[in-house]
PDB file of C-alpha atoms and ligand atoms in Angstrom:
ATOM      1  CA  MET A   1      67.390-111.377 186.362  1.00  0.00           C
ATOM      2  CA  GLY A   2      67.666-111.017 182.575  1.00  0.00           C
ATOM      3  CA  TYR A   3      66.980-113.756 180.068  1.00  0.00           C
ATOM      4  CA  GLY A   4      69.287-112.486 177.303  1.00  0.00           C
ATOM      5  CA  ASN A   5      71.337-115.692 177.335  1.00  0.00           C
ATOM      6  CA  VAL A   6      68.383-118.082 177.296  1.00  0.00           C
ATOM      7  CA  ALA A   7      68.838-120.944 174.821  1.00  0.00           C
ATOM      8  CA  LYS A   8      66.534-120.637 171.807  1.00  0.00           C
ATOM      9  CA  VAL A   9      65.187-123.924 170.441  1.00  0.00           C
ATOM     10  CA  LEU A  10      63.120-124.403 167.290  1.00  0.00           C
ATOM     11  CA  THR A  11      60.538-127.040 166.427  1.00  0.00           C
ATOM     12  CA  ILE A  12      59.595-127.690 162.794  1.00  0.00           C
ATOM     13  CA  ALA A  13      56.478-129.858 162.982  1.00  0.00           C
ATOM     14  CA  GLY A  14      52.732-130.216 162.506  1.00  0.00           C
ATOM     15  CA  SER A  15      50.066-128.603 164.654  1.00  0.00           C
ATOM     16  CA  ASP A  16      47.893-130.919 166.800  1.00  0.00           C
ATOM     17  CA  SER A  17      44.648-129.079 167.571  1.00  0.00           C
ATOM     18  CA  GLY A  18      44.165-131.377 170.574  1.00  0.00           C
ATOM     19  CA  GLY A  19      47.381-130.085 172.137  1.00  0.00           C
ATOM     20  CA  GLY A  20      48.987-133.427 173.047  1.00  0.00           C
ATOM     21  CA  ALA A  21      51.489-133.959 170.221  1.00  0.00           C
ATOM     22  CA  GLY A  22      53.188-131.964 167.463  1.00  0.00           C
ATOM     23  CA  ILE A  23      54.113-128.302 167.862  1.00  0.00           C
ATOM     24  CA  GLN A  24      51.990-127.970 170.997  1.00  0.00           C
ATOM     25  CA  ALA A  25      53.773-130.807 172.852  1.00  0.00           C
ATOM     26  CA  ASP A  26      57.147-129.480 171.737  1.00  0.00           C
ATOM     27  CA  LEU A  27      56.552-125.925 172.957  1.00  0.00           C
ATOM     28  CA  LYS A  28      55.187-127.150 176.314  1.00  0.00           C
ATOM     29  CA  THR A  29      58.293-129.307 176.739  1.00  0.00           C
ATOM     30  CA  PHE A  30      60.628-126.456 175.814  1.00  0.00           C
ATOM     31  CA  GLN A  31      58.949-124.152 178.339  1.00  0.00           C
ATOM     32  CA  GLU A  32      59.157-126.753 181.103  1.00  0.00           C
ATOM     33  CA  LEU A  33      62.875-127.333 180.448  1.00  0.00           C
ATOM     34  CA  GLY A  34      63.697-123.628 180.534  1.00  0.00           C
ATOM     35  CA  VAL A  35      64.436-122.833 176.902  1.00  0.00           C
ATOM     36  CA  TYR A  36      62.813-120.254 174.607  1.00  0.00           C
ATOM     37  CA  GLY A  37      60.618-122.110 172.122  1.00  0.00           C
ATOM     38  CA  MET A  38      60.106-121.140 168.477  1.00  0.00           C
ATOM     39  CA  SER A  39      58.088-122.938 165.808  1.00  0.00           C
ATOM     40  CA  ALA A  40      57.730-123.418 162.066  1.00  0.00           C
ATOM     41  CA  ILE A  41      54.497-125.228 161.197  1.00  0.00           C
ATOM     42  CA  THR A  42      54.569-127.763 158.351  1.00  0.00           C
ATOM     43  CA  ALA A  43      50.930-128.903 158.436  1.00  0.00           C
ATOM     44  CA  VAL A  44      47.764-128.291 160.369  1.00  0.00           C
ATOM     45  CA  THR A  45      45.980-131.376 161.699  1.00  0.00           C
ATOM     46  CA  ALA A  46      42.436-131.536 163.033  1.00  0.00           C
ATOM     47  CA  GLN A  47      43.118-133.950 165.867  1.00  0.00           C
ATOM     48  CA  ASN A  48      41.955-134.897 169.327  1.00  0.00           C
ATOM     49  CA  THR A  49      42.426-137.872 171.651  1.00  0.00           C
ATOM     50  CA  THR A  50      40.215-140.051 169.412  1.00  0.00           C
ATOM     51  CA  GLY A  51      42.429-139.607 166.338  1.00  0.00           C
ATOM     52  CA  VAL A  52      43.462-137.521 163.368  1.00  0.00           C
ATOM     53  CA  HIS A  53      40.398-136.164 161.529  1.00  0.00           C
ATOM     54  CA  GLY A  54      42.104-133.988 158.890  1.00  0.00           C
ATOM     55  CA  VAL A  55      45.576-133.185 157.558  1.00  0.00           C
ATOM     56  CA  TYR A  56      46.327-129.906 155.767  1.00  0.00           C
ATOM     57  CA  PRO A  57      49.971-129.513 154.698  1.00  0.00           C
ATOM     58  CA  LEU A  58      51.278-125.980 154.198  1.00  0.00           C
ATOM     59  CA  PRO A  59      52.891-124.927 150.909  1.00  0.00           C
ATOM     60  CA  PRO A  60      56.677-125.514 151.120  1.00  0.00           C
ATOM     61  CA  GLU A  61      57.236-121.770 150.586  1.00  0.00           C
ATOM     62  CA  ALA A  62      55.225-121.041 153.753  1.00  0.00           C
ATOM     63  CA  VAL A  63      57.569-123.367 155.664  1.00  0.00           C
ATOM     64  CA  ALA A  64      60.631-121.746 154.066  1.00  0.00           C
ATOM     65  CA  GLN A  65      59.406-118.253 154.938  1.00  0.00           C
ATOM     66  CA  GLN A  66      58.878-119.180 158.600  1.00  0.00           C
ATOM     67  CA  LEU A  67      62.400-120.605 158.729  1.00  0.00           C
ATOM     68  CA  ARG A  68      63.903-117.529 157.102  1.00  0.00           C
ATOM     69  CA  ALA A  69      62.054-115.250 159.533  1.00  0.00           C
ATOM     70  CA  ILE A  70      63.595-117.209 162.400  1.00  0.00           C
ATOM     71  CA  GLY A  71      67.030-117.599 160.830  1.00  0.00           C
ATOM     72  CA  ASP A  72      67.395-113.906 159.985  1.00  0.00           C
ATOM     73  CA  ASP A  73      66.726-112.814 163.561  1.00  0.00           C
ATOM     74  CA  LEU A  74      66.657-115.587 166.173  1.00  0.00           C
ATOM     75  CA  GLU A  75      69.452-118.127 165.784  1.00  0.00           C
ATOM     76  CA  PRO A  76      68.423-121.427 167.426  1.00  0.00           C
ATOM     77  CA  GLN A  77      71.000-123.267 169.552  1.00  0.00           C
ATOM     78  CA  ALA A  78      69.173-126.524 168.747  1.00  0.00           C
ATOM     79  CA  LEU A  79      66.187-127.652 166.701  1.00  0.00           C
ATOM     80  CA  LYS A  80      63.955-130.645 166.134  1.00  0.00           C
ATOM     81  CA  THR A  81      61.733-131.842 163.339  1.00  0.00           C
ATOM     82  CA  GLY A  82      58.497-133.786 163.732  1.00  0.00           C
ATOM     83  CA  MET A  83      55.738-134.281 161.150  1.00  0.00           C
ATOM     84  CA  LEU A  84      57.163-133.221 157.762  1.00  0.00           C
ATOM     85  CA  PHE A  85      54.564-134.903 155.522  1.00  0.00           C
ATOM     86  CA  SER A  86      56.113-134.651 152.032  1.00  0.00           C
ATOM     87  CA  SER A  87      59.440-134.777 150.229  1.00  0.00           C
ATOM     88  CA  ASP A  88      58.943-131.152 149.121  1.00  0.00           C
ATOM     89  CA  ILE A  89      58.704-129.996 152.735  1.00  0.00           C
ATOM     90  CA  ILE A  90      61.682-132.153 153.737  1.00  0.00           C
ATOM     91  CA  GLU A  91      63.854-130.714 150.959  1.00  0.00           C
ATOM     92  CA  THR A  92      62.776-127.192 151.956  1.00  0.00           C
ATOM     93  CA  VAL A  93      63.680-127.787 155.596  1.00  0.00           C
ATOM     94  CA  ALA A  94      67.014-129.397 154.712  1.00  0.00           C
ATOM     95  CA  ALA A  95      67.916-126.479 152.429  1.00  0.00           C
ATOM     96  CA  GLN A  96      67.245-123.929 155.193  1.00  0.00           C
ATOM     97  CA  VAL A  97      69.127-125.951 157.830  1.00  0.00           C
ATOM     98  CA  ARG A  98      72.130-126.025 155.474  1.00  0.00           C
ATOM     99  CA  ALA A  99      71.785-122.344 154.511  1.00  0.00           C
ATOM    100  CA  TYR A 100      71.821-121.153 158.122  1.00  0.00           C
ATOM    101  CA  GLY A 101      74.360-123.757 159.262  1.00  0.00           C
ATOM    102  CA  TRP A 102      72.089-124.887 162.101  1.00  0.00           C
ATOM    103  CA  ARG A 103      73.634-127.579 164.302  1.00  0.00           C
ATOM    104  CA  ARG A 104      72.222-129.807 167.037  1.00  0.00           C
ATOM    105  CA  LEU A 105      69.314-131.091 164.963  1.00  0.00           C
ATOM    106  CA  VAL A 106      67.061-133.824 166.386  1.00  0.00           C
ATOM    107  CA  VAL A 107      64.955-135.609 163.749  1.00  0.00           C
ATOM    108  CA  ASP A 108      61.870-137.405 165.064  1.00  0.00           C
ATOM    109  CA  PRO A 109      60.953-139.390 161.926  1.00  0.00           C
ATOM    110  CA  VAL A 110      57.192-139.171 162.515  1.00  0.00           C
ATOM    111  CA  MET A 111      55.374-141.518 160.124  1.00  0.00           C
ATOM    112  CA  ILE A 112      52.079-142.837 161.490  1.00  0.00           C
ATOM    113  CA  ALA A 113      49.980-141.528 164.405  1.00  0.00           C
ATOM    114  CA  LYS A 114      48.830-144.014 167.075  1.00  0.00           C
ATOM    115  CA  GLY A 115      45.353-144.171 165.518  1.00  0.00           C
ATOM    116  CA  GLY A 116      46.850-145.198 162.144  1.00  0.00           C
ATOM    117  CA  ALA A 117      46.747-141.871 160.253  1.00  0.00           C
ATOM    118  CA  SER A 118      49.674-141.271 157.908  1.00  0.00           C
ATOM    119  CA  LEU A 119      51.710-138.171 158.812  1.00  0.00           C
ATOM    120  CA  LEU A 120      54.465-138.831 156.232  1.00  0.00           C
ATOM    121  CA  ARG A 121      53.837-139.809 152.634  1.00  0.00           C
ATOM    122  CA  GLU A 122      55.582-143.001 151.581  1.00  0.00           C
ATOM    123  CA  GLU A 123      57.381-141.121 148.817  1.00  0.00           C
ATOM    124  CA  ALA A 124      59.008-138.888 151.471  1.00  0.00           C
ATOM    125  CA  VAL A 125      61.000-141.592 153.308  1.00  0.00           C
ATOM    126  CA  ALA A 126      63.821-141.495 150.754  1.00  0.00           C
ATOM    127  CA  ALA A 127      64.127-137.708 151.046  1.00  0.00           C
ATOM    128  CA  LEU A 128      64.225-137.979 154.829  1.00  0.00           C
ATOM    129  CA  CYS A 129      67.128-140.459 154.642  1.00  0.00           C
ATOM    130  CA  ARG A 130      68.991-138.721 151.848  1.00  0.00           C
ATOM    131  CA  SER A 131      68.601-135.037 152.728  1.00  0.00           C
ATOM    132  CA  LEU A 132      67.781-134.646 156.427  1.00  0.00           C
ATOM    133  CA  LEU A 133      69.497-137.487 158.299  1.00  0.00           C
ATOM    134  CA  PRO A 134      73.000-136.423 157.181  1.00  0.00           C
ATOM    135  CA  LEU A 135      72.354-133.036 158.854  1.00  0.00           C
ATOM    136  CA  ALA A 136      71.092-134.531 162.117  1.00  0.00           C
ATOM    137  CA  GLU A 137      72.913-135.133 165.394  1.00  0.00           C
ATOM    138  CA  VAL A 138      70.187-137.460 166.688  1.00  0.00           C
ATOM    139  CA  VAL A 139      67.303-139.375 165.097  1.00  0.00           C
ATOM    140  CA  THR A 140      64.635-140.920 167.349  1.00  0.00           C
ATOM    141  CA  PRO A 141      62.653-143.667 165.558  1.00  0.00           C
ATOM    142  CA  ASN A 142      60.145-145.865 167.356  1.00  0.00           C
ATOM    143  CA  LEU A 143      60.363-149.568 166.457  1.00  0.00           C
ATOM    144  CA  PRO A 144      58.151-149.450 163.295  1.00  0.00           C
ATOM    145  CA  GLU A 145      59.964-146.295 162.106  1.00  0.00           C
ATOM    146  CA  ALA A 146      63.351-147.989 162.687  1.00  0.00           C
ATOM    147  CA  GLU A 147      62.124-150.897 160.558  1.00  0.00           C
ATOM    148  CA  THR A 148      61.138-148.536 157.728  1.00  0.00           C
ATOM    149  CA  LEU A 149      64.406-146.561 157.865  1.00  0.00           C
ATOM    150  CA  SER A 150      66.581-149.681 158.014  1.00  0.00           C
ATOM    151  CA  GLY A 151      64.550-152.046 155.829  1.00  0.00           C
ATOM    152  CA  LEU A 152      64.814-154.707 158.565  1.00  0.00           C
ATOM    153  CA  THR A 153      62.257-156.534 160.675  1.00  0.00           C
ATOM    154  CA  ILE A 154      63.212-155.964 164.314  1.00  0.00           C
ATOM    155  CA  ARG A 155      62.523-158.836 166.702  1.00  0.00           C
ATOM    156  CA  THR A 156      65.636-159.181 168.833  1.00  0.00           C
ATOM    157  CA  TYR A 157      68.154-156.916 170.530  1.00  0.00           C
ATOM    158  CA  ALA A 158      70.678-157.868 167.813  1.00  0.00           C
ATOM    159  CA  ASP A 159      68.168-156.750 165.156  1.00  0.00           C
ATOM    160  CA  ARG A 160      67.975-153.353 166.858  1.00  0.00           C
ATOM    161  CA  LEU A 161      71.751-153.004 166.690  1.00  0.00           C
ATOM    162  CA  GLU A 162      71.808-153.966 163.012  1.00  0.00           C
ATOM    163  CA  ALA A 163      68.994-151.484 162.282  1.00  0.00           C
ATOM    164  CA  ALA A 164      70.854-148.750 164.174  1.00  0.00           C
ATOM    165  CA  GLU A 165      74.008-149.385 162.147  1.00  0.00           C
ATOM    166  CA  ARG A 166      72.068-149.099 158.895  1.00  0.00           C
ATOM    167  CA  ILE A 167      70.465-145.837 160.059  1.00  0.00           C
ATOM    168  CA  LEU A 168      73.845-144.413 161.186  1.00  0.00           C
ATOM    169  CA  ALA A 169      75.122-145.116 157.666  1.00  0.00           C
ATOM    170  CA  TYR A 170      72.884-142.270 156.378  1.00  0.00           C
ATOM    171  CA  GLY A 171      75.253-139.873 158.177  1.00  0.00           C
ATOM    172  CA  VAL A 172      73.379-139.114 161.408  1.00  0.00           C
ATOM    173  CA  LYS A 173      75.672-139.160 164.489  1.00  0.00           C
ATOM    174  CA  TYR A 174      73.357-140.912 166.967  1.00  0.00           C
ATOM    175  CA  VAL A 175      70.169-142.941 166.764  1.00  0.00           C
ATOM    176  CA  VAL A 176      67.843-143.627 169.686  1.00  0.00           C
ATOM    177  CA  ILE A 177      65.572-146.601 168.968  1.00  0.00           C
ATOM    178  CA  LYS A 178      62.624-146.102 171.313  1.00  0.00           C
ATOM    179  CA  GLY A 179      60.970-149.067 172.973  1.00  0.00           C
ATOM    180  CA  GLY A 180      57.459-147.778 173.596  1.00  0.00           C
ATOM    181  CA  HIS A 181      55.997-150.217 171.070  1.00  0.00           C
ATOM    182  CA  GLY A 182      57.581-153.308 172.696  1.00  0.00           C
ATOM    183  CA  GLU A 183      54.382-153.924 174.615  1.00  0.00           C
ATOM    184  CA  GLU A 184      55.256-157.475 175.700  1.00  0.00           C
ATOM    185  CA  LEU A 185      57.945-156.162 178.096  1.00  0.00           C
ATOM    186  CA  ASP A 186      57.399-154.681 181.560  1.00  0.00           C
ATOM    187  CA  THR A 187      60.072-152.045 180.963  1.00  0.00           C
ATOM    188  CA  SER A 188      60.226-149.548 178.121  1.00  0.00           C
ATOM    189  CA  VAL A 189      63.846-149.505 176.965  1.00  0.00           C
ATOM    190  CA  ASP A 190      65.252-146.872 174.633  1.00  0.00           C
ATOM    191  CA  VAL A 191      68.734-147.540 173.235  1.00  0.00           C
ATOM    192  CA  LEU A 192      71.181-144.859 172.094  1.00  0.00           C
ATOM    193  CA  TYR A 193      73.652-145.928 169.400  1.00  0.00           C
ATOM    194  CA  GLY A 194      76.615-143.954 168.034  1.00  0.00           C
ATOM    195  CA  ALA A 195      79.918-144.869 166.399  1.00  0.00           C
ATOM    196  CA  ASP A 196      81.355-146.096 169.729  1.00  0.00           C
ATOM    197  CA  THR A 197      78.268-145.847 171.884  1.00  0.00           C
ATOM    198  CA  VAL A 198      75.515-148.142 173.082  1.00  0.00           C
ATOM    199  CA  VAL A 199      73.583-146.836 176.104  1.00  0.00           C
ATOM    200  CA  GLU A 200      70.290-148.241 177.429  1.00  0.00           C
ATOM    201  CA  TYR A 201      67.675-146.080 179.129  1.00  0.00           C
ATOM    202  CA  ALA A 202      65.074-148.251 180.845  1.00  0.00           C
ATOM    203  CA  ALA A 203      61.989-147.296 182.845  1.00  0.00           C
ATOM    204  CA  PRO A 204      58.949-149.240 184.091  1.00  0.00           C
ATOM    205  CA  ARG A 205      56.279-149.592 181.403  1.00  0.00           C
ATOM    206  CA  VAL A 206      53.114-147.762 182.502  1.00  0.00           C
ATOM    207  CA  ALA A 207      49.870-149.598 181.748  1.00  0.00           C
ATOM    208  CA  THR A 208      47.935-146.703 180.232  1.00  0.00           C
ATOM    209  CA  LYS A 209      46.437-145.568 176.941  1.00  0.00           C
ATOM    210  CA  GLN A 210      47.286-141.947 177.767  1.00  0.00           C
ATOM    211  CA  THR A 211      50.440-141.887 175.683  1.00  0.00           C
ATOM    212  CA  HIS A 212      49.459-139.455 172.933  1.00  0.00           C
ATOM    213  CA  GLY A 213      52.489-137.373 171.993  1.00  0.00           C
ATOM    214  CA  THR A 214      55.160-139.347 173.874  1.00  0.00           C
ATOM    215  CA  GLY A 215      57.496-139.431 170.864  1.00  0.00           C
ATOM    216  CA  CYS A 216      57.195-135.673 170.227  1.00  0.00           C
ATOM    217  CA  THR A 217      57.745-134.903 173.904  1.00  0.00           C
ATOM    218  CA  PHE A 218      60.807-137.168 174.102  1.00  0.00           C
ATOM    219  CA  ALA A 219      62.485-135.633 171.031  1.00  0.00           C
ATOM    220  CA  ALA A 220      61.622-132.086 172.130  1.00  0.00           C
ATOM    221  CA  ALA A 221      63.214-132.724 175.536  1.00  0.00           C
ATOM    222  CA  ILE A 222      66.402-133.951 173.828  1.00  0.00           C
ATOM    223  CA  ALA A 223      66.488-130.789 171.684  1.00  0.00           C
ATOM    224  CA  ALA A 224      65.909-128.548 174.724  1.00  0.00           C
ATOM    225  CA  GLU A 225      68.834-130.115 176.571  1.00  0.00           C
ATOM    226  CA  LEU A 226      71.107-129.966 173.502  1.00  0.00           C
ATOM    227  CA  GLY A 227      70.192-126.285 173.197  1.00  0.00           C
ATOM    228  CA  LYS A 228      71.477-125.749 176.750  1.00  0.00           C
ATOM    229  CA  GLY A 229      74.774-127.407 175.781  1.00  0.00           C
ATOM    230  CA  ALA A 230      74.266-130.941 177.114  1.00  0.00           C
ATOM    231  CA  SER A 231      75.943-134.003 175.637  1.00  0.00           C
ATOM    232  CA  VAL A 232      73.700-136.360 173.678  1.00  0.00           C
ATOM    233  CA  ARG A 233      73.948-139.006 176.443  1.00  0.00           C
ATOM    234  CA  ASP A 234      72.857-136.538 179.121  1.00  0.00           C
ATOM    235  CA  ALA A 235      70.130-135.022 176.913  1.00  0.00           C
ATOM    236  CA  VAL A 236      68.587-138.461 176.308  1.00  0.00           C
ATOM    237  CA  SER A 237      68.750-139.213 180.034  1.00  0.00           C
ATOM    238  CA  VAL A 238      66.773-136.058 180.898  1.00  0.00           C
ATOM    239  CA  ALA A 239      64.319-136.755 178.048  1.00  0.00           C
ATOM    240  CA  LYS A 240      63.683-140.272 179.363  1.00  0.00           C
ATOM    241  CA  SER A 241      62.957-138.953 182.874  1.00  0.00           C
ATOM    242  CA  PHE A 242      60.785-136.172 181.434  1.00  0.00           C
ATOM    243  CA  VAL A 243      58.616-138.494 179.342  1.00  0.00           C
ATOM    244  CA  GLN A 244      58.380-141.103 182.116  1.00  0.00           C
ATOM    245  CA  ALA A 245      57.051-138.502 184.572  1.00  0.00           C
ATOM    246  CA  ALA A 246      54.654-137.217 181.895  1.00  0.00           C
ATOM    247  CA  ILE A 247      53.266-140.748 181.333  1.00  0.00           C
ATOM    248  CA  GLU A 248      53.125-141.717 185.025  1.00  0.00           C
ATOM    249  CA  HIS A 249      50.990-138.684 185.969  1.00  0.00           C
ATOM    250  CA  PRO A 250      48.390-138.416 183.169  1.00  0.00           C
ATOM    251  CA  LEU A 251      45.915-135.557 183.036  1.00  0.00           C
ATOM    252  CA  GLY A 252      42.943-137.821 182.397  1.00  0.00           C
ATOM    253  CA  ILE A 253      41.415-135.649 179.681  1.00  0.00           C
ATOM    254  CA  GLY A 254      39.697-136.719 176.464  1.00  0.00           C
ATOM    255  CA  SER A 255      37.872-139.947 175.692  1.00  0.00           C
ATOM    256  CA  GLY A 256      40.612-141.696 173.686  1.00  0.00           C
ATOM    257  CA  HIS A 257      44.433-141.767 173.837  1.00  0.00           C
ATOM    258  CA  GLY A 258      44.867-138.877 176.257  1.00  0.00           C
ATOM    259  CA  PRO A 259      47.852-136.536 176.339  1.00  0.00           C
ATOM    260  CA  THR A 260      50.765-136.835 178.732  1.00  0.00           C
ATOM    261  CA  ASN A 261      51.396-134.382 181.562  1.00  0.00           C
ATOM    262  CA  HIS A 262      54.079-131.863 180.635  1.00  0.00           C
ATOM    263  CA  TRP A 263      54.095-130.368 184.170  1.00  0.00           C
ATOM    264  CA  ALA A 264      54.958-133.640 185.880  1.00  0.00           C
ATOM    265  CA  TYR A 265      58.760-133.616 185.453  1.00  0.00           C
ATOM    266  CA  ARG A 266      59.163-130.126 186.935  1.00  0.00           C
ATOM    267  CA  GLU A 267      56.923-131.060 189.839  1.00  0.00           C
ATOM    268  CA  SER A 268      58.898-134.302 190.400  1.00  0.00           C
ATOM    269  CA  VAL A 269      62.315-132.548 190.545  1.00  0.00           C
ATOM    270  CA  ARG A 270      61.191-129.708 192.828  1.00  0.00           C
TER     271      ARG A 270
HETATM  272  N1  ADP B   1      53.585-147.260 178.291  1.00  0.00           N
HETATM  273  C1  ADP B   1      54.792-146.679 178.425  1.00  0.00           C
HETATM  274  N2  ADP B   1      55.431-146.703 179.609  1.00  0.00           N
HETATM  275  C2  ADP B   1      56.634-146.104 179.762  1.00  0.00           C
HETATM  276  N3  ADP B   1      57.272-145.463 178.766  1.00  0.00           N
HETATM  277  C3  ADP B   1      56.695-145.398 177.555  1.00  0.00           C
HETATM  278  C4  ADP B   1      55.415-146.004 177.311  1.00  0.00           C
HETATM  279  N4  ADP B   1      55.072-145.762 176.015  1.00  0.00           N
HETATM  280  C5  ADP B   1      56.081-145.050 175.484  1.00  0.00           C
HETATM  281  N5  ADP B   1      57.063-144.833 176.397  1.00  0.00           N
HETATM  282  C6  ADP B   1      58.281-144.037 176.210  1.00  0.00           C
HETATM  283  O1  ADP B   1      57.894-142.850 175.524  1.00  0.00           O
HETATM  284  C7  ADP B   1      58.879-142.478 174.549  1.00  0.00           C
HETATM  285  C8  ADP B   1      58.253-142.519 173.158  1.00  0.00           C
HETATM  286  O2  ADP B   1      58.196-143.879 172.772  1.00  0.00           O
HETATM  287  P1  ADP B   1      57.390-144.555 171.598  1.00  0.00           P
HETATM  288  O3  ADP B   1      55.993-144.787 172.066  1.00  0.00           O
HETATM  289  O4  ADP B   1      58.176-145.753 171.203  1.00  0.00           O
HETATM  290  O5  ADP B   1      57.436-143.472 170.467  1.00  0.00           O
HETATM  291  P2  ADP B   1      56.314-142.835 169.522  1.00  0.00           P
HETATM  292  O6  ADP B   1      55.428-141.996 170.393  1.00  0.00           O
HETATM  293  O7  ADP B   1      57.133-142.058 168.553  1.00  0.00           O
HETATM  294  O8  ADP B   1      55.586-144.002 168.908  1.00  0.00           O
HETATM  295  C9  ADP B   1      60.035-143.464 174.769  1.00  0.00           C
HETATM  296  O9  ADP B   1      60.926-142.907 175.720  1.00  0.00           O
HETATM  297  C10 ADP B   1      59.337-144.705 175.338  1.00  0.00           C
HETATM  298  O10 ADP B   1      60.209-145.516 176.074  1.00  0.00           O
HETATM  299  C1  LIG B   2      50.889-133.083 164.413  1.00  0.00           C
HETATM  300  C2  LIG B   2      51.381-134.382 164.938  1.00  0.00           C
HETATM  301  N1  LIG B   2      52.681-134.648 164.950  1.00  0.00           N
HETATM  302  C3  LIG B   2      53.143-135.834 165.411  1.00  0.00           C
HETATM  303  C4  LIG B   2      52.258-136.783 165.880  1.00  0.00           C
HETATM  304  C5  LIG B   2      52.748-138.109 166.382  1.00  0.00           C
HETATM  305  O1  LIG B   2      53.083-137.952 167.674  1.00  0.00           O
HETATM  306  P1  LIG B   2      53.667-139.089 168.620  1.00  0.00           P
HETATM  307  O2  LIG B   2      54.446-138.419 169.671  1.00  0.00           O
HETATM  308  O3  LIG B   2      54.364-140.125 167.822  1.00  0.00           O
HETATM  309  O4  LIG B   2      52.354-139.602 169.273  1.00  0.00           O
HETATM  310  P2  LIG B   2      51.168-140.494 168.755  1.00  0.00           P
HETATM  311  O5  LIG B   2      50.501-139.941 167.555  1.00  0.00           O
HETATM  312  O6  LIG B   2      51.846-141.806 168.480  1.00  0.00           O
HETATM  313  O7  LIG B   2      50.263-140.474 169.904  1.00  0.00           O
HETATM  314  C6  LIG B   2      50.900-136.472 165.877  1.00  0.00           C
HETATM  315  N2  LIG B   2      49.988-137.342 166.331  1.00  0.00           N
HETATM  316  N3  LIG B   2      50.478-135.277 165.390  1.00  0.00           N
END
């Protein structure tokens, strides 16, 4: 069997030396969901399950050159962004996405790692909203990120809807507000909003601290499914099942917030 028609999917994100989040989580997810993974690295982090110990952004030109190398030879059917760090890197990425006409972009608006380290400068939020969200098909904020993007405090379900409407106004087609941070609930509910769409994806909340990289994994799974031609609704459904399996069957490695298990979904659908 040949693989000439395999979907090619690109991640533009930071490197996590510990392997649980960032580029490493994205490429593992792509492989598990049967797409060919490519990467453009925006920053190198020295990171493990105990936290982020160093952040080294790449020069914007290094990001641009990686994207041109991919764009000139390996057209992606879908792509996702993760840690982008600065407005310069965001503007560089947006310019290349426009230049190559890349569609099916998932923006994971990564801001702060679970341990509290900043992965996006405050000055970069405006560039994210102004330059990248209008190019995106889906944006996947967690609750604090949705608050930052919308300028609202989110307490109720109605607040989530209002925040989603404000985020959609930047020009993105769909927003998924993830519920992982709603720790008082016994389900973790992610809600997909579009112009005429509200869809809830609920799963039992797992009592674990091994959730490092859940957001990256979720967004990467959406991008993989979009790359194969899925609708946004179906892509989010697969991503929810993928991340749930990954959280329910942790690897048990590291002494802090351990990584999820990227093999678990494939093993569960066998
Ligand atoms: N303890 C948990 N149990 C079940 N699902 C979870 C848990 N924590 C996060 N998730 C899911 O993982 C994905 C990422 O969520 P979230 O933690 O909100 O994002 P981030 O990692 O960007 O902070 C979402 O699908 C969310 O519902
Ligand atoms: C390099 C890098 N990128 C993104 C993140 C954040 O990942 P996320 O999936 O939101 O997981 P936590 O950091 O919340 O565990 C990261 N840590 N590193």
